[in-house]
XYZ file of C-alpha atoms in Angstrom:
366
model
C -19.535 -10.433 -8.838
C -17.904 -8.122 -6.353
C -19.362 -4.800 -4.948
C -17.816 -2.052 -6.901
C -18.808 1.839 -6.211
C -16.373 4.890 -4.543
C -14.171 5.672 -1.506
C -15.706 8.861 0.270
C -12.786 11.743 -1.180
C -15.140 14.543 0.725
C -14.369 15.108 4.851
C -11.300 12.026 4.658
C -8.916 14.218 6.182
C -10.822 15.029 8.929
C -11.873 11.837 9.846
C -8.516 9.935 9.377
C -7.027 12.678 11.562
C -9.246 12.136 15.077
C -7.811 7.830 14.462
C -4.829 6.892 16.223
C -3.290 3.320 15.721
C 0.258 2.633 16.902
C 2.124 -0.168 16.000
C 3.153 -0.160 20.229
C 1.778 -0.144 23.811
C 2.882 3.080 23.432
C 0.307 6.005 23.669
C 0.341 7.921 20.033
C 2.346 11.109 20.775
C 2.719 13.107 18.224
C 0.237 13.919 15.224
C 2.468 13.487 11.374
C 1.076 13.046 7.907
C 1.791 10.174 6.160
C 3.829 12.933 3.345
C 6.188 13.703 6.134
C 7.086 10.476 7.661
C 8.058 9.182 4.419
C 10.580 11.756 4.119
C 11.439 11.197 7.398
C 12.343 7.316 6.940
C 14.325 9.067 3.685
C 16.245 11.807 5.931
C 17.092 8.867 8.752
C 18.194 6.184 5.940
C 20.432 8.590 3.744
C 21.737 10.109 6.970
C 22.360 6.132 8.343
C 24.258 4.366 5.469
C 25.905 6.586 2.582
C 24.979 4.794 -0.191
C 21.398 5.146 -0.213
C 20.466 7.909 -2.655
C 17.391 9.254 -4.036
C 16.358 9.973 -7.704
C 13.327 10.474 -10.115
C 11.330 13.483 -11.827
C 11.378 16.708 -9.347
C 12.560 15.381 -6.284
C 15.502 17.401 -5.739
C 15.084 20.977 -6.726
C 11.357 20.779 -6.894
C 11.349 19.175 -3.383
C 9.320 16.437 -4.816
C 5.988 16.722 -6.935
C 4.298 15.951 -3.726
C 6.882 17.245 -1.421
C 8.019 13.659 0.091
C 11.536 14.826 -0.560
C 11.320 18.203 1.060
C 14.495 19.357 1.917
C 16.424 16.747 1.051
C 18.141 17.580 -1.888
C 19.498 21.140 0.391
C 20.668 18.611 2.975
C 22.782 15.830 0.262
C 23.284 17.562 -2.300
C 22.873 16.726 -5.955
C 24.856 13.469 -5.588
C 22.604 11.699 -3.327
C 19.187 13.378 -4.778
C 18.814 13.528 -8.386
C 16.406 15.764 -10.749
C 15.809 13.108 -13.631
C 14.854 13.840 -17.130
C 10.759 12.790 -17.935
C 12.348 8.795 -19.126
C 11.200 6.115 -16.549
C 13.082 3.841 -18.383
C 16.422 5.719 -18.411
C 16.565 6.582 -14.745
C 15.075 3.327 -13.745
C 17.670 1.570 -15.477
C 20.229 4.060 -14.217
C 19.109 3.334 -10.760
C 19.108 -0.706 -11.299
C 22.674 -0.514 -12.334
C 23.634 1.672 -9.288
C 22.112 -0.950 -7.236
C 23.979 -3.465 -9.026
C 27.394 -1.859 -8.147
C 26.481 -2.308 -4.525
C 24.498 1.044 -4.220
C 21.102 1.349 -2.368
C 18.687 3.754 -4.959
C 15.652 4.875 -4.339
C 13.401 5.233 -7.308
C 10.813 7.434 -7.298
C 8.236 7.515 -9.880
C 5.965 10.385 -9.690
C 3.085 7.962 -10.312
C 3.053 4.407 -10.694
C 1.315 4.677 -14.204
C 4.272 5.395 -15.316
C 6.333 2.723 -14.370
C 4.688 0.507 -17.247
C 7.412 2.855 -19.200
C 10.521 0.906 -16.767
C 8.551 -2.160 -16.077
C 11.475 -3.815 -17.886
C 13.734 -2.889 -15.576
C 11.919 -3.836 -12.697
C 10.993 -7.132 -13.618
C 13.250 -8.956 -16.250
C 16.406 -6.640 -14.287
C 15.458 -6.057 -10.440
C 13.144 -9.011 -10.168
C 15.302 -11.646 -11.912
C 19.057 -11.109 -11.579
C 19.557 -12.362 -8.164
C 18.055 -15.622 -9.250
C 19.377 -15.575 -12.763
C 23.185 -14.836 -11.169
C 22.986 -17.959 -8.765
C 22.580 -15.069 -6.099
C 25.793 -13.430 -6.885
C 24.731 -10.194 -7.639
C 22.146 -8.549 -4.639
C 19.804 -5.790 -6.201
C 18.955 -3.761 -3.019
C 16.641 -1.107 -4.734
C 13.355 0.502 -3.832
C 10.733 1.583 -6.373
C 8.298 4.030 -5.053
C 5.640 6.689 -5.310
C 1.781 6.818 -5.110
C -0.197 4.169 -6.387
C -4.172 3.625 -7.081
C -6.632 6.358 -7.892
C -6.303 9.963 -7.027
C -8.895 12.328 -7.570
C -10.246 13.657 -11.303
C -6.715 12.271 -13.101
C -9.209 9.873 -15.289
C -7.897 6.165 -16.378
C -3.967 6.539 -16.960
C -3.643 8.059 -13.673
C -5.832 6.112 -11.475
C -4.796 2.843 -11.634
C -3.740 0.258 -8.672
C -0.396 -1.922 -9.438
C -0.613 -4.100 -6.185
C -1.725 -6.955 -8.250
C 0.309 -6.342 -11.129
C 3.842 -6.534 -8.806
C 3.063 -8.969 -6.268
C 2.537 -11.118 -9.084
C 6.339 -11.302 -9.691
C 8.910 -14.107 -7.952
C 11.785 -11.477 -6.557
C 10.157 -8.124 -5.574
C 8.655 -7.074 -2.453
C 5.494 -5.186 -2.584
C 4.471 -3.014 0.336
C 1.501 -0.712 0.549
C 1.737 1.073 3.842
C -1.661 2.972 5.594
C -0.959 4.845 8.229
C 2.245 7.456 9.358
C 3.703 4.373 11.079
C 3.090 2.342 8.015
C 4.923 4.637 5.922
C 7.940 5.435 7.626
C 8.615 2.028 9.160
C 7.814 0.273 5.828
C 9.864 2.242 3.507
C 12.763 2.187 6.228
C 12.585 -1.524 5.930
C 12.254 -1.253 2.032
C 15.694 0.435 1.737
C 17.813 -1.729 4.367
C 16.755 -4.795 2.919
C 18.352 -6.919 -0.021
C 15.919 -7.224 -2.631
C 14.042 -5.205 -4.791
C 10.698 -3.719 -2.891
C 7.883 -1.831 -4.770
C 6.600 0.828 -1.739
C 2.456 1.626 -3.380
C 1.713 4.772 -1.729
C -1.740 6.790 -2.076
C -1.866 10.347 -2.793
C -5.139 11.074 -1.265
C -2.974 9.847 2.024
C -0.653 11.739 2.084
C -1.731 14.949 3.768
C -3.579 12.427 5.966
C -2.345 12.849 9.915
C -2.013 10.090 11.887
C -0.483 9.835 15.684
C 2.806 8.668 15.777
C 3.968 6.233 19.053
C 7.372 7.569 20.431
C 8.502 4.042 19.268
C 7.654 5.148 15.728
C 9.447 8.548 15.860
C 12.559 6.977 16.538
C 15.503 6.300 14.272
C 15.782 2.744 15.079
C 11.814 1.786 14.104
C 11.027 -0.489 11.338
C 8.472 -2.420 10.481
C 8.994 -6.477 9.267
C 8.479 -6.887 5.862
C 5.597 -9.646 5.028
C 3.342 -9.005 8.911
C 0.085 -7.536 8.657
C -1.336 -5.922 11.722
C -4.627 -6.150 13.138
C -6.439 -2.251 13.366
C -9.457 -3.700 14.939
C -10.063 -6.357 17.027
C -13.666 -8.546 16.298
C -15.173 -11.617 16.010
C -17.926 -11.923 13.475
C -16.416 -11.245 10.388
C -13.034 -10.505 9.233
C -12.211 -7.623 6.783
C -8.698 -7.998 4.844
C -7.383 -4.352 2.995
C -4.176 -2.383 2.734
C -3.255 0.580 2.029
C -6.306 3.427 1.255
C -9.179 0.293 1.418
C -7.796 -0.097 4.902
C -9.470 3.224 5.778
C -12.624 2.375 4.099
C -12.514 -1.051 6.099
C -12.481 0.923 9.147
C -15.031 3.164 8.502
C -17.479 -0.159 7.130
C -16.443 -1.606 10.754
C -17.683 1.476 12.471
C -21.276 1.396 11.040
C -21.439 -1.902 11.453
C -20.329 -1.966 15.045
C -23.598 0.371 15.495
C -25.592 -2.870 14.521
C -23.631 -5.198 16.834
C -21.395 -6.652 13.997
C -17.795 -6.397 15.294
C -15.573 -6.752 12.308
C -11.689 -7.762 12.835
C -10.095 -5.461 10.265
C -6.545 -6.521 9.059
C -4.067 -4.366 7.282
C -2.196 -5.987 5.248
C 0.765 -3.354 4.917
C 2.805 -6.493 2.257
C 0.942 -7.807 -0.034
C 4.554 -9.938 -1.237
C 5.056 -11.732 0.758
C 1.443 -11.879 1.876
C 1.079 -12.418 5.834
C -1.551 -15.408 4.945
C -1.126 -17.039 8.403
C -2.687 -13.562 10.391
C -5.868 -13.827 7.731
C -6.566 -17.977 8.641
C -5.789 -17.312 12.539
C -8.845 -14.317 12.051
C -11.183 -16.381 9.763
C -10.656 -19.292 12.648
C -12.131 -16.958 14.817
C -14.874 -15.009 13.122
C -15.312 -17.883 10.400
C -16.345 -15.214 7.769
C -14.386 -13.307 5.489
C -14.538 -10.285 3.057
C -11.759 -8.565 1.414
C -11.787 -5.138 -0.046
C -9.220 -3.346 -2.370
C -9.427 -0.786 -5.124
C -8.125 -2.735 -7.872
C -10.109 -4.288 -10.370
C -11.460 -7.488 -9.585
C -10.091 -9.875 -11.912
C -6.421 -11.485 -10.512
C -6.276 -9.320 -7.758
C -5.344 -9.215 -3.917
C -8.622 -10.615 -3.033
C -8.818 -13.196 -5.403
C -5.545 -14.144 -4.682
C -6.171 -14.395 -0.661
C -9.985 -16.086 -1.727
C -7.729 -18.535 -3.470
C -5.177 -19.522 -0.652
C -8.325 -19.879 1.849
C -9.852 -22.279 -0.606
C -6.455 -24.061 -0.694
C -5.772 -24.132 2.827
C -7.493 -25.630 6.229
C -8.916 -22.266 6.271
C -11.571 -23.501 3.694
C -13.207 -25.401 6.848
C -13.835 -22.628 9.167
C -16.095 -20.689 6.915
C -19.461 -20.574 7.358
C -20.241 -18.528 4.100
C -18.352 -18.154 0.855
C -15.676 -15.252 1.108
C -16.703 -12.281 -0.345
C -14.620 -9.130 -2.955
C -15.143 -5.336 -2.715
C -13.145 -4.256 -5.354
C -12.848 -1.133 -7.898
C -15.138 -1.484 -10.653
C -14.038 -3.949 -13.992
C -13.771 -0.739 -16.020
C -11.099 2.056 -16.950
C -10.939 5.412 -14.237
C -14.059 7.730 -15.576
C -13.088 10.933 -15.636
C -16.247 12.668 -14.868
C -16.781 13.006 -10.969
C -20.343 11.105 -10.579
C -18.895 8.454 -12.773
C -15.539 8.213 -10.246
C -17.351 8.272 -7.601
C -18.991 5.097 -8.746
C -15.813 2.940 -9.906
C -14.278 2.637 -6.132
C -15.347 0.990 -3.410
C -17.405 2.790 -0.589
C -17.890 1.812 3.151
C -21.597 0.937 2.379
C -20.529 -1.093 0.010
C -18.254 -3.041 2.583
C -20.793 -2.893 5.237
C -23.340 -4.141 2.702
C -20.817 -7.226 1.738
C -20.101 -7.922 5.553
C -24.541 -8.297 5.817
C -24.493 -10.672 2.777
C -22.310 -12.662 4.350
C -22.906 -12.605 7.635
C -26.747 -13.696 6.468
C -25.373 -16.094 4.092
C -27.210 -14.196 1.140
C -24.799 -14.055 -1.439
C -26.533 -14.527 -4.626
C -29.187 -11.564 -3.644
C -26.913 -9.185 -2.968
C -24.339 -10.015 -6.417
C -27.392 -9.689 -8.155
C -28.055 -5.859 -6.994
């Protein structure tokens, strides 16, 4: 049974903001919210190849219901940015024909609960065609928006779709953390060939984070498919992405107090999943707990829980692998209740003890 209880929404702005992780030797230069360097990667890519072009609900007038494409529509006009009516599955399918026809669409939804209205369209059309048309027909189309639970928008707001995508043969799903993430991730998302679902957070992004001159320039992308490691350790390895990544961290600061150094890996693609970064750190700290805010059942941690009990990986740990996960139950609405359905940093720190002491069946029982 996995840990289930809630990220700390309180005071996360202020402690994101004093981290800095760069992607390069460079020395973080420049403070930017994870908001504005996704509409930077948006300005740079519609400004680099003329057929990229932006629609969804809001995002051109409006400047965005969360202001990700500030500006934009004043600087491309209303060919390249496009106020949709409220029908995911008309613009959806409006932007997987574009993309079709050799166009590069970005498809915003203004939360991914509602793309279970286009789901269609991004799995039996995105997903599918380039394998169904002998790879004749590309679809080079990005799906995005925020993803996973927000704050008092109860169940049919609040849910996370990594799981649900990165099920599916032919899309790329990336959840990006940081300002780097974000930009370099969703720069990568719209250059390449496929379809790519981008899961953002909301709570993220008014979140600063330094940015390494590498990362503010026009040229910097991030691969598709390689995690990175945001802290270095050796006696237990933490696997996240996206928001769980900064709950990781926080679990691996506590801990560190107690002389547990905990290698935290950020995913950043959970399709295709970086697998080979997750047995290289299990090698070395030969203990392993993943944490996400999905519900447990078929999620990112089972699936990673699975491909160490497949691999050689199997053999270097010294304790069963461990979930954090959201709790098995629709998004309460009511705060205390919330509060309770996501994972915490005790809860991760609590996990990383169980393990580490090889006391598993005390600590699912409490």
């Amino acid at each position: 049974m996995a840990l289930k209880s809630t990220p700390v929404v309180f005071g996360l702005m202020t402690r994101l903001s004093r981290r800095s992780f760069s992607t390069s030797k460079a020395l973080a230069s420049k403070p930017m919210t994870v908001r504005d360097a996704l509409n930077q990667a948006l300005d740079e890519e519609m400004a680099r190849d003329e057929r990229v072009f932006l629609l969804g609900e809001e995002v051109a007038q409006y400047d965005g219901a969360y202001k990700v494409s500030r500006g934009l529509w004043k600087k491309y006009g209303d060919k390249r940015v496009i106020d949709t009516p409220i029908t995911e599955a008309g613009f959806a399918g409006i932007a997987v024909g574009a993309a079709f026809a050799g166009l590069r669409p970005i498809c915003e939804f203004m939360t991914f609960n509602f793309s279970m209205q286009a789901i269609d369209h991004v799995i039996n059309s995105a997903a599918k065609t380039f394998y169904m048309s002998a790879g004749t027909v590309p679809v080079p189309i990005v799906f995005r928006g925020p993803n996973g639970a927000a704050s008092g928008v109860a169940a049919q707001h609040s849910q996370c779709f990594g799981a649900w995508y990165s099920h599916c043969p032919g899309l790329k799903v990336l959840m990006p953390y940081s300002s780097e993430d974000a930009k370099g991730l969703l720069k990568a998302a719209i250059r390449d060939p496929d379809p790519v679902v981008v899961l953002e957070d909301e709570i993220m992004y008014g979140v600063q984070f330094p940015m390494s001159d590498e990362a503010l320039s026009n040229d910097f992308v991030i691969p598709i498919g390689k995690a990175k490691i945001e802290r270095p350790g050796q006696h237990i390895t933490l696997v996240c992405a996206g928001k769980a990544t900064d709950t990781a961290l926080q679990a691996a600061n506590e801990l560190a107090g107690n002389g547990i150094e905990c290698e935290v890996i950020n995913l950043r693609s959970l399709r295709p999943l970086d697998f080979e970064t997750i047995a290289q750190s299990v090698a070395k700290t030969h203990h392993l707990v993943t944490v996400e805010q999905g519900w447990p059942q078929s999620g990112i941690g089972a699936e990673i829980c699975a491909r160490v009990m497949e691999s050689p990986a199997f053999f270097e740990l010294d304790a069963p692998a461990w979930r954090v996960t959201g709790a098995d139950v629709p998004m309460p609405y009511a705060r205390g209740l919330e509060a309770l359905a996501l994972p915490r940093p005790a809860d991760v720190a609590a996990a990383a003890r169980a393990v580490l002491g090889n006391r598993i069946s005390q600590a699912a029982q409490q």
